[in-house]
GROMACS .gro file of C-alpha atoms in nm:
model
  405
    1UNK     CA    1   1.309   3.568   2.679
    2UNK     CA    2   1.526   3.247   2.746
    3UNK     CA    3   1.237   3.160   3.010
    4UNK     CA    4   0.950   3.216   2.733
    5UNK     CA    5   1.111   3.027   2.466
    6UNK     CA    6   1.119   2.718   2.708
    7UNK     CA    7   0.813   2.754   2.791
    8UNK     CA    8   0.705   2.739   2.479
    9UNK     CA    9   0.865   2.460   2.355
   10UNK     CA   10   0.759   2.235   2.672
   11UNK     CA   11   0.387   2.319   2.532
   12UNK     CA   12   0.462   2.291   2.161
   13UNK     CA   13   0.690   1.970   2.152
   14UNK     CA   14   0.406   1.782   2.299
   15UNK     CA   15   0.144   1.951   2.155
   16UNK     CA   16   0.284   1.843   1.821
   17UNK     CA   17   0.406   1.484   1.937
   18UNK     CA   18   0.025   1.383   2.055
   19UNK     CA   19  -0.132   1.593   1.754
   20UNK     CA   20   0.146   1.414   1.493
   21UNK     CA   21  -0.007   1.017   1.627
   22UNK     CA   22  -0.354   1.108   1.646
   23UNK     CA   23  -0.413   1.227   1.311
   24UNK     CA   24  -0.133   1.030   1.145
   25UNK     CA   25  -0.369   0.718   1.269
   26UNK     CA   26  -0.646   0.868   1.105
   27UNK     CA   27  -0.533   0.863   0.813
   28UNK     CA   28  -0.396   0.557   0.806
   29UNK     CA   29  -0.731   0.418   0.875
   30UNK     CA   30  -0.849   0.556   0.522
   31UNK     CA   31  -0.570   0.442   0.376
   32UNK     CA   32  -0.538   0.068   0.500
   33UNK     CA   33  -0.925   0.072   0.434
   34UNK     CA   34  -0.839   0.218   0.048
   35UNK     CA   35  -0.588  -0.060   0.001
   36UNK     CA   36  -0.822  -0.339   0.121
   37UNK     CA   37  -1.055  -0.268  -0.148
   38UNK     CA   38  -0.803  -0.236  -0.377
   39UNK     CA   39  -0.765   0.181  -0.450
   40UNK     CA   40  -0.541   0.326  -0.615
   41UNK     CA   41  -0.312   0.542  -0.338
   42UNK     CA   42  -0.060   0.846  -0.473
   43UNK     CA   43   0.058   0.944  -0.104
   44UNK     CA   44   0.095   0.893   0.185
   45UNK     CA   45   0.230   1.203   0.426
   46UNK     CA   46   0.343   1.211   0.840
   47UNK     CA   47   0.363   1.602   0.806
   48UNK     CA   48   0.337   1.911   0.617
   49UNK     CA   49   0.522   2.091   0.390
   50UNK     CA   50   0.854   1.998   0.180
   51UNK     CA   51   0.962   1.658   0.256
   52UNK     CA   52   1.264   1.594   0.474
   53UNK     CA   53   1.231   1.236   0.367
   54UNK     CA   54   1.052   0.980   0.092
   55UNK     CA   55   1.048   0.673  -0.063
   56UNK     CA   56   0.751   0.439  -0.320
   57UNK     CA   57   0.734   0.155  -0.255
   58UNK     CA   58   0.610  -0.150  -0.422
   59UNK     CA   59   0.218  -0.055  -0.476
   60UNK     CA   60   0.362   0.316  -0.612
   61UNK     CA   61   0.223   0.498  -0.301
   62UNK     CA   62   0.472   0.750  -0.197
   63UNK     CA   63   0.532   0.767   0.156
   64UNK     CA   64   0.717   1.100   0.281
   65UNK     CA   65   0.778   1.313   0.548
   66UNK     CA   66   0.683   1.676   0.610
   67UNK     CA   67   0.911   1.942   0.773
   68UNK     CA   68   0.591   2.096   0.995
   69UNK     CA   69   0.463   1.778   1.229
   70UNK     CA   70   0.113   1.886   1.225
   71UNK     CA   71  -0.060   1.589   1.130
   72UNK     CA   72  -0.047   1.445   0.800
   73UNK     CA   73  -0.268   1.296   0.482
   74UNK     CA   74  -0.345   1.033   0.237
   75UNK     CA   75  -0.378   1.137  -0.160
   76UNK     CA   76  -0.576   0.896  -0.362
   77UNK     CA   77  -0.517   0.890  -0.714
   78UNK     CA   78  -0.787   1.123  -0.938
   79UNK     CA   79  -0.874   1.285  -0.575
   80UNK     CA   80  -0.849   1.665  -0.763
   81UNK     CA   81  -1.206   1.741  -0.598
   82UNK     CA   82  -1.212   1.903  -0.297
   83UNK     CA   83  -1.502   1.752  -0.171
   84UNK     CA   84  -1.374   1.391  -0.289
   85UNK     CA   85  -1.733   1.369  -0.438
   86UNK     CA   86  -1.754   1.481  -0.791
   87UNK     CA   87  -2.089   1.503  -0.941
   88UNK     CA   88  -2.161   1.246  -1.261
   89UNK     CA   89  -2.021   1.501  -1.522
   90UNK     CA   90  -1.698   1.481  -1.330
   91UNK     CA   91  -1.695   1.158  -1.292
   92UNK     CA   92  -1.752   1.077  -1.730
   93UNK     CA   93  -1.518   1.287  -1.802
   94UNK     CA   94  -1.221   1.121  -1.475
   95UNK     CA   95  -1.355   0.780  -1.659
   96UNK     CA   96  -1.211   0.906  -1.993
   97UNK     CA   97  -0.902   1.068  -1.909
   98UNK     CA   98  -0.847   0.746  -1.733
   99UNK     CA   99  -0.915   0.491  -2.011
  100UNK     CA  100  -0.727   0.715  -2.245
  101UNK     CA  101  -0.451   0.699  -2.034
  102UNK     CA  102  -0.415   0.338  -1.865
  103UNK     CA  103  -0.643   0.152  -2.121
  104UNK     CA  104  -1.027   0.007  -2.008
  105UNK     CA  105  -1.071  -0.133  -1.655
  106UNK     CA  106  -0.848   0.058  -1.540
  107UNK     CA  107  -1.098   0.315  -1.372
  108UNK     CA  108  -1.204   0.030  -1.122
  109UNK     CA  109  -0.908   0.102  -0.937
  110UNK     CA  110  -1.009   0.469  -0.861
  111UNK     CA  111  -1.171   0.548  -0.551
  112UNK     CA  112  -1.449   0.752  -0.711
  113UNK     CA  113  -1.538   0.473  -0.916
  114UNK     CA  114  -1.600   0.209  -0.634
  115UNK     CA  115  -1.919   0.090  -0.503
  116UNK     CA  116  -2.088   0.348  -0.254
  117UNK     CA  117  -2.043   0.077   0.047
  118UNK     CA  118  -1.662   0.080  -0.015
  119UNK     CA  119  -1.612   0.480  -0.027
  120UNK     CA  120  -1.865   0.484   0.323
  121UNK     CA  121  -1.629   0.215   0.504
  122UNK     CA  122  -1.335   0.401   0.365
  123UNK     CA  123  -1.455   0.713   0.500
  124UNK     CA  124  -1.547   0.565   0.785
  125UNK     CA  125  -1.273   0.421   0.854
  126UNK     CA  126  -1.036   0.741   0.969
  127UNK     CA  127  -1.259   0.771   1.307
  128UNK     CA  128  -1.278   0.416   1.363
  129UNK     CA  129  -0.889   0.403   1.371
  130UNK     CA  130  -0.926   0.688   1.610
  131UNK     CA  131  -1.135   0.466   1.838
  132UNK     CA  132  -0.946   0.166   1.787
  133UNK     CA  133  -0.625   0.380   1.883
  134UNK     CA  134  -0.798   0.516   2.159
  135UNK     CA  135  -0.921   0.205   2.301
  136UNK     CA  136  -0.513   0.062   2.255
  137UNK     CA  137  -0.387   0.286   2.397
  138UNK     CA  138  -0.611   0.275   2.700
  139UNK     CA  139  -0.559  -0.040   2.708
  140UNK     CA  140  -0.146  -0.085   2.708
  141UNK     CA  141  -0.211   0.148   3.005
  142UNK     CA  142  -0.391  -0.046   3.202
  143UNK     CA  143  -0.210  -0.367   3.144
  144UNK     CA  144   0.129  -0.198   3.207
  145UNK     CA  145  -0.010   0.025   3.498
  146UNK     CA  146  -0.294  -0.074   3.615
  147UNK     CA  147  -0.584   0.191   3.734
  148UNK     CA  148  -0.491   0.422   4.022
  149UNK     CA  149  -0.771   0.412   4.240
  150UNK     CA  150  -0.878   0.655   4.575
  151UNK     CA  151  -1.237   0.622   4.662
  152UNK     CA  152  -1.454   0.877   4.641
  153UNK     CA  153  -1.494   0.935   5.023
  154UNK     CA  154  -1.701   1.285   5.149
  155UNK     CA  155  -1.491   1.426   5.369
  156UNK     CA  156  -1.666   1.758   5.410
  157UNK     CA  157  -1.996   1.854   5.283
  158UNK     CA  158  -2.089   2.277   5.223
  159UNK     CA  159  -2.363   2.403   5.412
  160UNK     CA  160  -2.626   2.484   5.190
  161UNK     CA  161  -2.509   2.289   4.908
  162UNK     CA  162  -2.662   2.060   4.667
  163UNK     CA  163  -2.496   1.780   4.856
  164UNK     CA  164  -2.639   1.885   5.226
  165UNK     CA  165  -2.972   1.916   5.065
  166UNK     CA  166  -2.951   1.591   4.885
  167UNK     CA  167  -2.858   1.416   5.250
  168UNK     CA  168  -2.490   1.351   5.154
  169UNK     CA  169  -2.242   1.273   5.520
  170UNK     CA  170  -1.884   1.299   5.618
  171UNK     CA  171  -1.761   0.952   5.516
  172UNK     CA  172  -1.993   0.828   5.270
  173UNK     CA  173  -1.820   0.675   4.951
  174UNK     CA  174  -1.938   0.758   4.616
  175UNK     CA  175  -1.945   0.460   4.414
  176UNK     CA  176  -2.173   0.535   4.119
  177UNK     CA  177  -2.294   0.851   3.955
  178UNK     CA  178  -2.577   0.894   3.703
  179UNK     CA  179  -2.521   0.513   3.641
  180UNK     CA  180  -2.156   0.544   3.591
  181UNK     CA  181  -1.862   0.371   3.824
  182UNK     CA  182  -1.685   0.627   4.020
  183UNK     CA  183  -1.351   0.524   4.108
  184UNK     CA  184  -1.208   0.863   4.215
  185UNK     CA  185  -1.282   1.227   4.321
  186UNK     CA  186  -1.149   1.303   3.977
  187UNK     CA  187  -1.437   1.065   3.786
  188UNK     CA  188  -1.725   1.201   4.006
  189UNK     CA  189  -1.604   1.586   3.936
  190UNK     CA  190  -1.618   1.440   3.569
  191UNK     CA  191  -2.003   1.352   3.551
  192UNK     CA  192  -2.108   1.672   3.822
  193UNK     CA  193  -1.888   1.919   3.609
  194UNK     CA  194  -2.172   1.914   3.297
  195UNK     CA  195  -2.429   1.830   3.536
  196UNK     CA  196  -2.528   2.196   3.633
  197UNK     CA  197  -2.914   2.205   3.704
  198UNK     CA  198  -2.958   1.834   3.597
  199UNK     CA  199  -3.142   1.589   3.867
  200UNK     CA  200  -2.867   1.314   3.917
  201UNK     CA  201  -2.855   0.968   4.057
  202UNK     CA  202  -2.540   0.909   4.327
  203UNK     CA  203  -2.492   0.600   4.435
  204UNK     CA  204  -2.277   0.613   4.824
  205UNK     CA  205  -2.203   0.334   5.028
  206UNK     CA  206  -2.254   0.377   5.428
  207UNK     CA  207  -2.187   0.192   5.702
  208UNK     CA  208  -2.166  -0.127   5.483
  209UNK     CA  209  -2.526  -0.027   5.318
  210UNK     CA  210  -2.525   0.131   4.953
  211UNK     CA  211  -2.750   0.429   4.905
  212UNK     CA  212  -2.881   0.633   4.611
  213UNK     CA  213  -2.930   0.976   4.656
  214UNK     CA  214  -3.044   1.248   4.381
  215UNK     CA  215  -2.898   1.577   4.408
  216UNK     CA  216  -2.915   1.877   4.129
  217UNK     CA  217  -2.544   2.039   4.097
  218UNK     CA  218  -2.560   2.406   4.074
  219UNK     CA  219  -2.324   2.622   3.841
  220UNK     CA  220  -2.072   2.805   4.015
  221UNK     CA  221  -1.740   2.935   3.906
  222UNK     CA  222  -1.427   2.736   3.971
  223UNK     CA  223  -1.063   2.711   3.887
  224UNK     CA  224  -0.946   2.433   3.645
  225UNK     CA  225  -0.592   2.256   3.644
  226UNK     CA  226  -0.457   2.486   3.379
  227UNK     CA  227  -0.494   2.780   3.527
  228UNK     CA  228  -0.802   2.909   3.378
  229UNK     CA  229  -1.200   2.948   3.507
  230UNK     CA  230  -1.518   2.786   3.342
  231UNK     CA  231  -1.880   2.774   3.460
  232UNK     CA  232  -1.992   2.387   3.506
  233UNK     CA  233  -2.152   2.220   3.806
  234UNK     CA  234  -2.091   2.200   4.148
  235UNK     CA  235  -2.221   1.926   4.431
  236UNK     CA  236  -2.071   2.087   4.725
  237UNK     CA  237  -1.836   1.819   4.875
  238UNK     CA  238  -1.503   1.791   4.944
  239UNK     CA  239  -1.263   1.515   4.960
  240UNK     CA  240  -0.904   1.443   5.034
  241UNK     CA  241  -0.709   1.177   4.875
  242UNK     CA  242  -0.473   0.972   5.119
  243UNK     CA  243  -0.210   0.730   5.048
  244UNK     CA  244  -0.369   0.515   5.291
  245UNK     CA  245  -0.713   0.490   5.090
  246UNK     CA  246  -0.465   0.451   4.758
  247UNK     CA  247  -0.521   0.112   4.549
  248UNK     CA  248  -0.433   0.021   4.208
  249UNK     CA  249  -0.670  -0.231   3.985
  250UNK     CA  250  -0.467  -0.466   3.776
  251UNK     CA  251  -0.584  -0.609   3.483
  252UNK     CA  252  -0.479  -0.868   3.247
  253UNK     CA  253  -0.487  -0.824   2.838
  254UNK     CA  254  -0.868  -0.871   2.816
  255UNK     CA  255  -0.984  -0.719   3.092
  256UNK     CA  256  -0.787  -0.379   2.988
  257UNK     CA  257  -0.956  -0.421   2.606
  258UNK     CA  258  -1.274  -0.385   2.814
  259UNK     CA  259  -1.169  -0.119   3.048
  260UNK     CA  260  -1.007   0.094   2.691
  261UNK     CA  261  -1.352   0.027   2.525
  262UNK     CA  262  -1.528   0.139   2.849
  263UNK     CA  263  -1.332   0.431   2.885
  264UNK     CA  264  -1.374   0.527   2.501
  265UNK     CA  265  -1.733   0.521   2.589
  266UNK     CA  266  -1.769   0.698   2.845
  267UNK     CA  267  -1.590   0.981   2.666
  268UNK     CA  268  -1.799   0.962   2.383
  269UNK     CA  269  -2.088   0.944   2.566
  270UNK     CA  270  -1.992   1.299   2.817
  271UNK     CA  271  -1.945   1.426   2.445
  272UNK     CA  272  -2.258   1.386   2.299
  273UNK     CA  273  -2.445   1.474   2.644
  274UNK     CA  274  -2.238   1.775   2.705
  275UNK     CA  275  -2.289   1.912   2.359
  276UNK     CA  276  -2.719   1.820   2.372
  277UNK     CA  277  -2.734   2.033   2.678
  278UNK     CA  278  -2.490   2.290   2.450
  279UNK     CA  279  -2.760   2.297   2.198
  280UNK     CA  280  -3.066   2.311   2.401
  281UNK     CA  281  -2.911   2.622   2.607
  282UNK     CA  282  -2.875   2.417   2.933
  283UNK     CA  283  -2.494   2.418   2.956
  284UNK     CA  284  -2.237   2.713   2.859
  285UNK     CA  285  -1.970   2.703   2.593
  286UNK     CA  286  -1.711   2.705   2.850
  287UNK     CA  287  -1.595   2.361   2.816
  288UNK     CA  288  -1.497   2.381   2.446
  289UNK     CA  289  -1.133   2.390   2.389
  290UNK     CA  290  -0.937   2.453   2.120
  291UNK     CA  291  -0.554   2.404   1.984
  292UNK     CA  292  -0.437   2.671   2.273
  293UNK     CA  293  -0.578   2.478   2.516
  294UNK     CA  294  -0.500   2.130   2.409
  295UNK     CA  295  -0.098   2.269   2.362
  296UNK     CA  296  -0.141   2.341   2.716
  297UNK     CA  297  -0.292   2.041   2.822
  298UNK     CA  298  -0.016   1.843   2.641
  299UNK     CA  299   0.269   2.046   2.813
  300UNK     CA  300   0.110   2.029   3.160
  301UNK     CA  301  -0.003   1.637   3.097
  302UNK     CA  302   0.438   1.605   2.969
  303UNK     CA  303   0.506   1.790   3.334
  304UNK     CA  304   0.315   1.591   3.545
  305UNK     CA  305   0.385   1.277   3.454
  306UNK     CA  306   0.772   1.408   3.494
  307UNK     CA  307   0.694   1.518   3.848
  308UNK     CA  308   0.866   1.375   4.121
  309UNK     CA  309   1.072   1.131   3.895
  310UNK     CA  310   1.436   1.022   4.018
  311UNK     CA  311   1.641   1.007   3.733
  312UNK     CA  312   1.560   1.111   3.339
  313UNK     CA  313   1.498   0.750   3.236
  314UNK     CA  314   1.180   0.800   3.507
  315UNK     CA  315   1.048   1.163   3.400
  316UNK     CA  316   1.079   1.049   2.989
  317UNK     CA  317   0.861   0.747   3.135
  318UNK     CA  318   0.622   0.972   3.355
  319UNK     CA  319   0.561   1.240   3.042
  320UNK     CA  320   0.541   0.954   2.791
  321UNK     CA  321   0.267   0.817   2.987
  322UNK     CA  322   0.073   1.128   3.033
  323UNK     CA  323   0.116   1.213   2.705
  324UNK     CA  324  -0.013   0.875   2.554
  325UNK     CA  325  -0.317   0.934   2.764
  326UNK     CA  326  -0.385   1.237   2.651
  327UNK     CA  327  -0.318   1.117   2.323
  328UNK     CA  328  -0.616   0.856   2.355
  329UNK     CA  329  -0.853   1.139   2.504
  330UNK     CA  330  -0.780   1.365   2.184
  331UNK     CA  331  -0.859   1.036   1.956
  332UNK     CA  332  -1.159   0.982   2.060
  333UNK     CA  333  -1.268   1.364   2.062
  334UNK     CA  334  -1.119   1.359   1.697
  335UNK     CA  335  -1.277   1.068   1.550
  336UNK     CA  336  -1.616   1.191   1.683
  337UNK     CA  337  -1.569   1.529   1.522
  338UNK     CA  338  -1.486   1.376   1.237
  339UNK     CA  339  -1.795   1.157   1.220
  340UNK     CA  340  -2.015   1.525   1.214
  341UNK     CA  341  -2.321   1.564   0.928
  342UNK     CA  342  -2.060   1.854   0.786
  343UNK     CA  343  -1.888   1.902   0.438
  344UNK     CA  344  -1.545   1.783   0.443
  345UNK     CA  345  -1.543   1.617   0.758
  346UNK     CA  346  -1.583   1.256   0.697
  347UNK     CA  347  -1.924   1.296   0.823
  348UNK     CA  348  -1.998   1.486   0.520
  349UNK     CA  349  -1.895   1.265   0.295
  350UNK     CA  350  -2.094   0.983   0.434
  351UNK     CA  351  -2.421   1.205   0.397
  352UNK     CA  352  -2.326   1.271   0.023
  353UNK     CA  353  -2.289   0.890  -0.009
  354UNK     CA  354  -2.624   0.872   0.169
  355UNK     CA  355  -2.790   1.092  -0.092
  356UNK     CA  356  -2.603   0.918  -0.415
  357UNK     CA  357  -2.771   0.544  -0.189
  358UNK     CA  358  -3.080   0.695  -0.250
  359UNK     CA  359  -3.073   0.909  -0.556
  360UNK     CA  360  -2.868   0.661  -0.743
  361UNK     CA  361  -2.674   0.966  -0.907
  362UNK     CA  362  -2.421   1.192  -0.713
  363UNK     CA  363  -2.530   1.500  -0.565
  364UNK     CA  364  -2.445   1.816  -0.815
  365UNK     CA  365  -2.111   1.949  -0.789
  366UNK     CA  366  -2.281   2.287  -0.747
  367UNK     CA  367  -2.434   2.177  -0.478
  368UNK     CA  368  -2.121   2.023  -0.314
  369UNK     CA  369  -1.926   2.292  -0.352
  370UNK     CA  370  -2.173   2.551  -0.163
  371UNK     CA  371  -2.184   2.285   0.089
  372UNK     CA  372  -1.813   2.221   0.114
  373UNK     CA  373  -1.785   2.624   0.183
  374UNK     CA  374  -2.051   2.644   0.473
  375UNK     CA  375  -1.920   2.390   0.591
  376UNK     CA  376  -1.541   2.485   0.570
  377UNK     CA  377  -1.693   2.835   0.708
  378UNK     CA  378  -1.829   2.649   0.969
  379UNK     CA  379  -1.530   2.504   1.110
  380UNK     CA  380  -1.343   2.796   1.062
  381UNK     CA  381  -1.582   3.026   1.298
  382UNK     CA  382  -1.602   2.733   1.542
  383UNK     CA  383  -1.183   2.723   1.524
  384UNK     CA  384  -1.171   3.097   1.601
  385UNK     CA  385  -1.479   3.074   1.867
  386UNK     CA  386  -1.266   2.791   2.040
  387UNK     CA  387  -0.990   3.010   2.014
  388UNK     CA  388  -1.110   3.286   2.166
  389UNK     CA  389  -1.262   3.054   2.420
  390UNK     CA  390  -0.895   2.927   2.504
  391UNK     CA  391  -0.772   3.307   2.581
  392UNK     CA  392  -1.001   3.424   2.761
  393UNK     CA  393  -1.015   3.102   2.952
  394UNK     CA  394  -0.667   3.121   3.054
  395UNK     CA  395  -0.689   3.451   3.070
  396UNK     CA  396  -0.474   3.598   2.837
  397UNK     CA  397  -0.613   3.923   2.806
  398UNK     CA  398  -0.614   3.999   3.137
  399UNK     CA  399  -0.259   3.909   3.183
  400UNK     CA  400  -0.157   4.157   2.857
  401UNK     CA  401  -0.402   4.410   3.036
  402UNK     CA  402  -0.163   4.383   3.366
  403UNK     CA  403   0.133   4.416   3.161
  404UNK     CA  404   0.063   4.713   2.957
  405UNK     CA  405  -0.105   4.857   3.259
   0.00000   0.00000   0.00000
């Protein structure tokens, strides 16, 4: 029991750390957006739950702190609809209750009652922070670190794989894949993992000469870092890193802004390919993670980073590291979620401020609210898909199965 309930907490402490930042950042993005154009802000929350801590300060926005560190929220002022986009029924009758209250004028403070442009850059504005923090964080990385770099050299090539067909040879050095720089095994398993079936351009150099080859990865089975199995794409070549081969890539302030936005890219853009070939049937759900998963990524991001380090000052280092990577990984995935055609996302909002653009009138609040419950329904089946995803990618059941057995 003693063992469980550690390993538990070295999943859910940094589960909850990396979740706390990310969304925390989020909404700060609304709200520093909100404040720019002068809205009217009611609160401000780092957590969930009763506060163990708050304070106003001078604008009258309550800032506090929840007990459960599971994200947090901002609370604009007249915000009672859940869709933040009442129709214009709701909106005369806000207007009065407002001018009643706080005298005429006064309703140009509310964010309802701002021009359509504001409200879309406010909305807007949650996933940009996560992309800004994303490419930061990146960023302090590489200017503190550097990049860790082993080339991608072949050491072995399977007979009868996509890579012997495709005229791959011990030694060559991958240096580009499907247009994109490969600076490790790790990046080229990266691009071949959602590859599976899908012609792709490798770039090797050999004997001084750079060649492109085009090889098709094939689906196969494999083992992942946490323990659990997945379906993606194989080439069919094996590598082994060695300390000899090992460089690090330093970069100074602006290079590493360019190497954070180029690695936010590159994240976004594996997104939105993996998830076209989801749609079109060519790839399997087997990628798609959810909160079980990314607790386990967190704890075994917190444990490597700790590995092998001399004194505590070194693991806290090692873990923080790891973890603020992983932090900027999950930013990026959140903001883009967030940016999603889909009622209450953020995404949503800016297609009901696409429609009021057009329309010159808000969308009907009946109307809203059927489309704030598909698409709440929505997330909640793709929450419990993930879910289910997560167990019976790591396996779960089979490991109650051996224990009842």
């Amino acid at each position: 029991m003693l063992g469980f309930a550690q390993g538990a907490l070295t999943y859910i402490i940094p589960f909850l750390l990396v979740l706390t930042l990310v969304v925390t950042v989020h909404e700060l993005g609304h709200f520093l957006a909100a404040r720019a154009f002068g809205v009217a802000v009611d609160r401000f929350s780092i957590g969930f739950g009763r506060s163990i801590a708050k304070w106003t300060d001078r604008a009258g926005v309550q800032w506090r702190i929840g007990w459960a560190p599971l994200g947090g929220y901002v609370r604009f002022a007249g915000d009672a609809n859940a869709a933040s986009v009442p129709d214009g029924d709701d909106l005369e009758a806000l207007r009065r209750e407002i001018v009643a209250r706080e005298g005429v004028g006064a309703e140009k403070r509310y964010y309802h009652f701002k021009p359509i442009w504001q409200r879309a850059v406010i909305a807007a504005a949650g996933p940009l922070a996560n992309f800004v923090l994303a490419i930061v964080l990146f960023a302090l990385l590489l200017t503190a670190f550097g990049k860790v770099i082993y080339p991608a050299r072949v050491d072995g090539v399977v007979p009868g794989s996509p890579a012997e067909r495709a005229g791959f040879h011990v030694g060559d050095v991958v240096v580009r894949a499907d247009g994109r720089r490969i600076d490790s095994f790790l990046d080229l398993r990266q691009v071949v993992f959602l590859r599976a079936g899908a012609p792709t351009a490798f770039v090797v150099e050999r004997d001084g000469r750079k060649l492109t080859l085009t090889a098709t990865p094939q689906r196969q089975t494999v083992s992942d870092e946490m323990g659990g199995q997945a379906r993606v794409g194989v080439l069919g070549i094996e590598s082994r890193e060695s300390l000899r081969d090992r460089q690090v890539r330093r970069y100074n302030p602006v290079q590493a802004v360019g190497g954070g936005v180029e690695m936010t890219w590159n994240i976004l853009d594996t997104t939105v390919y993996y998830l076209g070939r989801l749609v079109s049937g060519q790839e399997t759900a087997d990628q798609l993670g959810g909160p079980l998963r990314i607790a386990q990524a967190s704890g075994q991001a917190a444990k490597e980073g700790a590995a092998g380090a001399g004194d505590v000052g070194s693991m806290l280092l090692g873990a923080g590291v790891a973890l603020l990577n992983l932090a900027a990984v999950l930013s990026v995935g959140i903001g883009f979620m967030n940016l999603l055609p889909v009622p209450v996302l953020d995404g949503g909002h800016l297609l009901f401020y696409a429609y009021e653009a057009v329309a010159r009138r808000p969308l009907d609040a009946r109307v809203q609210a059927a489309g704030y419950r598909v698409g709440l329904a929505l997330l909640v089946g793709l929450m419990l898909f993930a879910t289910w995803n997560d167990l019976q990618q790591l396996r779960v059941f089979k490991f109650l199965g051996d224990l009842l057995s």
